[in-house]
mmCIF file with all atom_site columns, C-alpha atoms in Angstrom:
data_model
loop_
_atom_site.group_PDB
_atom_site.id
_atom_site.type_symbol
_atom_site.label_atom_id
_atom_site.label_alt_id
_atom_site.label_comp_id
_atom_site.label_asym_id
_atom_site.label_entity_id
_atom_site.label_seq_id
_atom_site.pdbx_PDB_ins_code
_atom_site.Cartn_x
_atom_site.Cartn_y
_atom_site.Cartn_z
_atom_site.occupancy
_atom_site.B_iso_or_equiv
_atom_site.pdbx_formal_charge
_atom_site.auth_seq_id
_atom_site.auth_comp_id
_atom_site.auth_asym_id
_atom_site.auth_atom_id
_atom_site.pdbx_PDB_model_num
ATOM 1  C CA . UNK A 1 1  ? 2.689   -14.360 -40.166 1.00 85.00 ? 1  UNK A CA 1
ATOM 2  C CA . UNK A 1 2  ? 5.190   -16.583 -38.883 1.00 89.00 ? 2  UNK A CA 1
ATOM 3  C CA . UNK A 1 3  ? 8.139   -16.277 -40.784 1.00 91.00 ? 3  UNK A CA 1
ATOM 4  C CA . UNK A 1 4  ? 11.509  -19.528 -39.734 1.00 91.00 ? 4  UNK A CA 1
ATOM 5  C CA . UNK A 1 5  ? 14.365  -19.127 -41.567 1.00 91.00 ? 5  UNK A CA 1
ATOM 6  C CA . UNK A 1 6  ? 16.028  -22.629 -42.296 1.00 92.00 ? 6  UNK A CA 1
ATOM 7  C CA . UNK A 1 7  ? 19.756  -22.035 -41.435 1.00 89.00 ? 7  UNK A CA 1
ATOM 8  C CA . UNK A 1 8  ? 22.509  -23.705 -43.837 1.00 91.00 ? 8  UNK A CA 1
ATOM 9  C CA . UNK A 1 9  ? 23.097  -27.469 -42.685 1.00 93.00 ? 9  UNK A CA 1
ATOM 10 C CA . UNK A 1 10 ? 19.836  -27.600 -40.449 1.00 92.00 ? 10 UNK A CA 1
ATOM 11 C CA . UNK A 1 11 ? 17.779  -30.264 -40.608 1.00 93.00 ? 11 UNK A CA 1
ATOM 12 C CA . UNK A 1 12 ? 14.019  -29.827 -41.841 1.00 92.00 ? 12 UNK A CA 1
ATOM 13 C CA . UNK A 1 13 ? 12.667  -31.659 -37.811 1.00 94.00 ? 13 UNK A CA 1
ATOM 14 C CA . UNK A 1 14 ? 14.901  -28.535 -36.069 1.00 94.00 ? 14 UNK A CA 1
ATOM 15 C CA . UNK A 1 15 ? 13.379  -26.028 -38.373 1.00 93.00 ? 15 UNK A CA 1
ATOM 16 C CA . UNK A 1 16 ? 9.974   -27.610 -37.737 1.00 95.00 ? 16 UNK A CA 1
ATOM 17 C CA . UNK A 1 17 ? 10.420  -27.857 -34.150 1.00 95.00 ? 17 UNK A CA 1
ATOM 18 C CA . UNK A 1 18 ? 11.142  -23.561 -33.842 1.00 94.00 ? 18 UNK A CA 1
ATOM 19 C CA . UNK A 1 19 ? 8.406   -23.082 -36.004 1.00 95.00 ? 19 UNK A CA 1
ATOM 20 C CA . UNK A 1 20 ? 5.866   -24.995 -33.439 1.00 95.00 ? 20 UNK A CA 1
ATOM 21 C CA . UNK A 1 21 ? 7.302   -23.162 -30.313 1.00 95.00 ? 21 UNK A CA 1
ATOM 22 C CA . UNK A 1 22 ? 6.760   -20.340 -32.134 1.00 94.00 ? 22 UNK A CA 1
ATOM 23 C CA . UNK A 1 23 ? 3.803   -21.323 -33.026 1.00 94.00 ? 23 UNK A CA 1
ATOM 24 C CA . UNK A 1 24 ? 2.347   -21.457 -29.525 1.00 94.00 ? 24 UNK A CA 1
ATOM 25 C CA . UNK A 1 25 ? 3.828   -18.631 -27.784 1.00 94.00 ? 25 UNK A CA 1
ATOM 26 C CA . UNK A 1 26 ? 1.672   -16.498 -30.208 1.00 94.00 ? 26 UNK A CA 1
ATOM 27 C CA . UNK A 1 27 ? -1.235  -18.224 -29.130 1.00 92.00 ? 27 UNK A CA 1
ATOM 28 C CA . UNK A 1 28 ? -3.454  -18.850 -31.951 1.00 92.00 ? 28 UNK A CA 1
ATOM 29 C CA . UNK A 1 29 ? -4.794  -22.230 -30.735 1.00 92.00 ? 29 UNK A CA 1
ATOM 30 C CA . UNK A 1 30 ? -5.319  -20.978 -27.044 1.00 90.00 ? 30 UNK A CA 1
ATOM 31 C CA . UNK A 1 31 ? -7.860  -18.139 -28.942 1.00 92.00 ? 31 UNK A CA 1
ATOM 32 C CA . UNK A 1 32 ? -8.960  -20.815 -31.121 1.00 93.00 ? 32 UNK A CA 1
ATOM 33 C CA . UNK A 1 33 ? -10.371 -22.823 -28.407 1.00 92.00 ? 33 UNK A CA 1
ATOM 34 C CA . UNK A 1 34 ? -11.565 -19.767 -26.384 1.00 88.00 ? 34 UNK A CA 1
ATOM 35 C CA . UNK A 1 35 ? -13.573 -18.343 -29.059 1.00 92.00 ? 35 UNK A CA 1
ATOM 36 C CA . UNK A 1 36 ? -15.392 -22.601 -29.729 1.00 94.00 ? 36 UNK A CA 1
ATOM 37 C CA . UNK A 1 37 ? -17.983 -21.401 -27.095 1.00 93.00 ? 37 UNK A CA 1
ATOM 38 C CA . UNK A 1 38 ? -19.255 -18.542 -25.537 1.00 94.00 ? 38 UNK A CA 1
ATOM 39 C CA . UNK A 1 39 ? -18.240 -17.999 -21.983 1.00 92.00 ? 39 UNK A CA 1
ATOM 40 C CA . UNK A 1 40 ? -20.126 -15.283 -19.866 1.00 95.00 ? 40 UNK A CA 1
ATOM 41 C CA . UNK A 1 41 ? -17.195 -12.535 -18.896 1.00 95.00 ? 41 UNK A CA 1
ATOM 42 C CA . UNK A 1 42 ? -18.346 -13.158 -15.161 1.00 97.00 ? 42 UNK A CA 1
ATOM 43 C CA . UNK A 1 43 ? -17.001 -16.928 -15.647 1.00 96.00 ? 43 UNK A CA 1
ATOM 44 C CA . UNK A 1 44 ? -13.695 -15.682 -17.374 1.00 94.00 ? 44 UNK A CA 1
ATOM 45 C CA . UNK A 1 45 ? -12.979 -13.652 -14.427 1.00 97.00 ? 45 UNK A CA 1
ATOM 46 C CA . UNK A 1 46 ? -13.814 -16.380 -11.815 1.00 97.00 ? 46 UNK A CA 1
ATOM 47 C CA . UNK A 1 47 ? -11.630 -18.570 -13.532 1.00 95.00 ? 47 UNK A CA 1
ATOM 48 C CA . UNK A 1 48 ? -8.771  -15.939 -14.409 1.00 96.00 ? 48 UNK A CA 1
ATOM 49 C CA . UNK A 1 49 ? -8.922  -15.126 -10.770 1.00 97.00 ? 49 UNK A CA 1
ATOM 50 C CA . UNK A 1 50 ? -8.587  -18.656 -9.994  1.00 97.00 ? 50 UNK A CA 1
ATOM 51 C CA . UNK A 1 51 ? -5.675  -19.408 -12.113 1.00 96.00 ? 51 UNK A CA 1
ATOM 52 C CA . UNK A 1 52 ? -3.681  -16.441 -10.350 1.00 97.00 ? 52 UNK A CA 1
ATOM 53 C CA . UNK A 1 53 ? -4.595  -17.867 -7.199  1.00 97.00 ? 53 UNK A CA 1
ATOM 54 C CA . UNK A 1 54 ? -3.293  -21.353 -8.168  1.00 96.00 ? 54 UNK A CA 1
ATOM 55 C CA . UNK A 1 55 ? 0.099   -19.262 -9.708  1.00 95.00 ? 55 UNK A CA 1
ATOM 56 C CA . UNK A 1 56 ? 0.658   -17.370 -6.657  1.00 94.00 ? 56 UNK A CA 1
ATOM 57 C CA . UNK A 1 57 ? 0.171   -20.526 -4.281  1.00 94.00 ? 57 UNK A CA 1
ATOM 58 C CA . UNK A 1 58 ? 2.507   -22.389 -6.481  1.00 92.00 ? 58 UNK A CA 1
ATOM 59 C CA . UNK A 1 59 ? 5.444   -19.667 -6.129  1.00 91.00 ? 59 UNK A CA 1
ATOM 60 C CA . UNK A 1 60 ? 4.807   -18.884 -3.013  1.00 90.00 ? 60 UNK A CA 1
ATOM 61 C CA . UNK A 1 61 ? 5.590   -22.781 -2.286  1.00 85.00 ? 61 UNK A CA 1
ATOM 62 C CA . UNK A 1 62 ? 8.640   -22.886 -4.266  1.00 83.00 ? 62 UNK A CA 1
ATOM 63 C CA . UNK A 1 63 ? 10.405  -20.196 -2.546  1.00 80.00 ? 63 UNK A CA 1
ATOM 64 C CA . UNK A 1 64 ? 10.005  -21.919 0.558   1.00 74.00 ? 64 UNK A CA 1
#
């Protein structure tokens, strides 16, 4: 449960706007769409493998 304590003279949009980020850094909606379809664990791990690829080419370029 996702519990955002509205602080004395905050304004309802602020409050609203921690409870989103927090929100998706749990990552409810990410499962939520994962789990819409079935994907074969050999396709997860070609595109989990592909996505660290893509990460590690994208580092790799900025510390150049």
């Amino acid at each position: 449960m996702i519990i955002v304590n509205v602080k004395d003279n905050e304004s309802v949009d602020r409050a609203l706007k921690r409870f989103k980020k927090k929100f998706e850094r749990t990552g409810v909606l990410k499962e939520l769409r994962a789990r819409t379809f079935f994907q074969k664990p050999s396709v997860a791990r070609r595109k989990q493998k592909e996505r660290a690829v893509y990460k590690q080419q994208l580092f790799a370029d900025q510390n150049y």
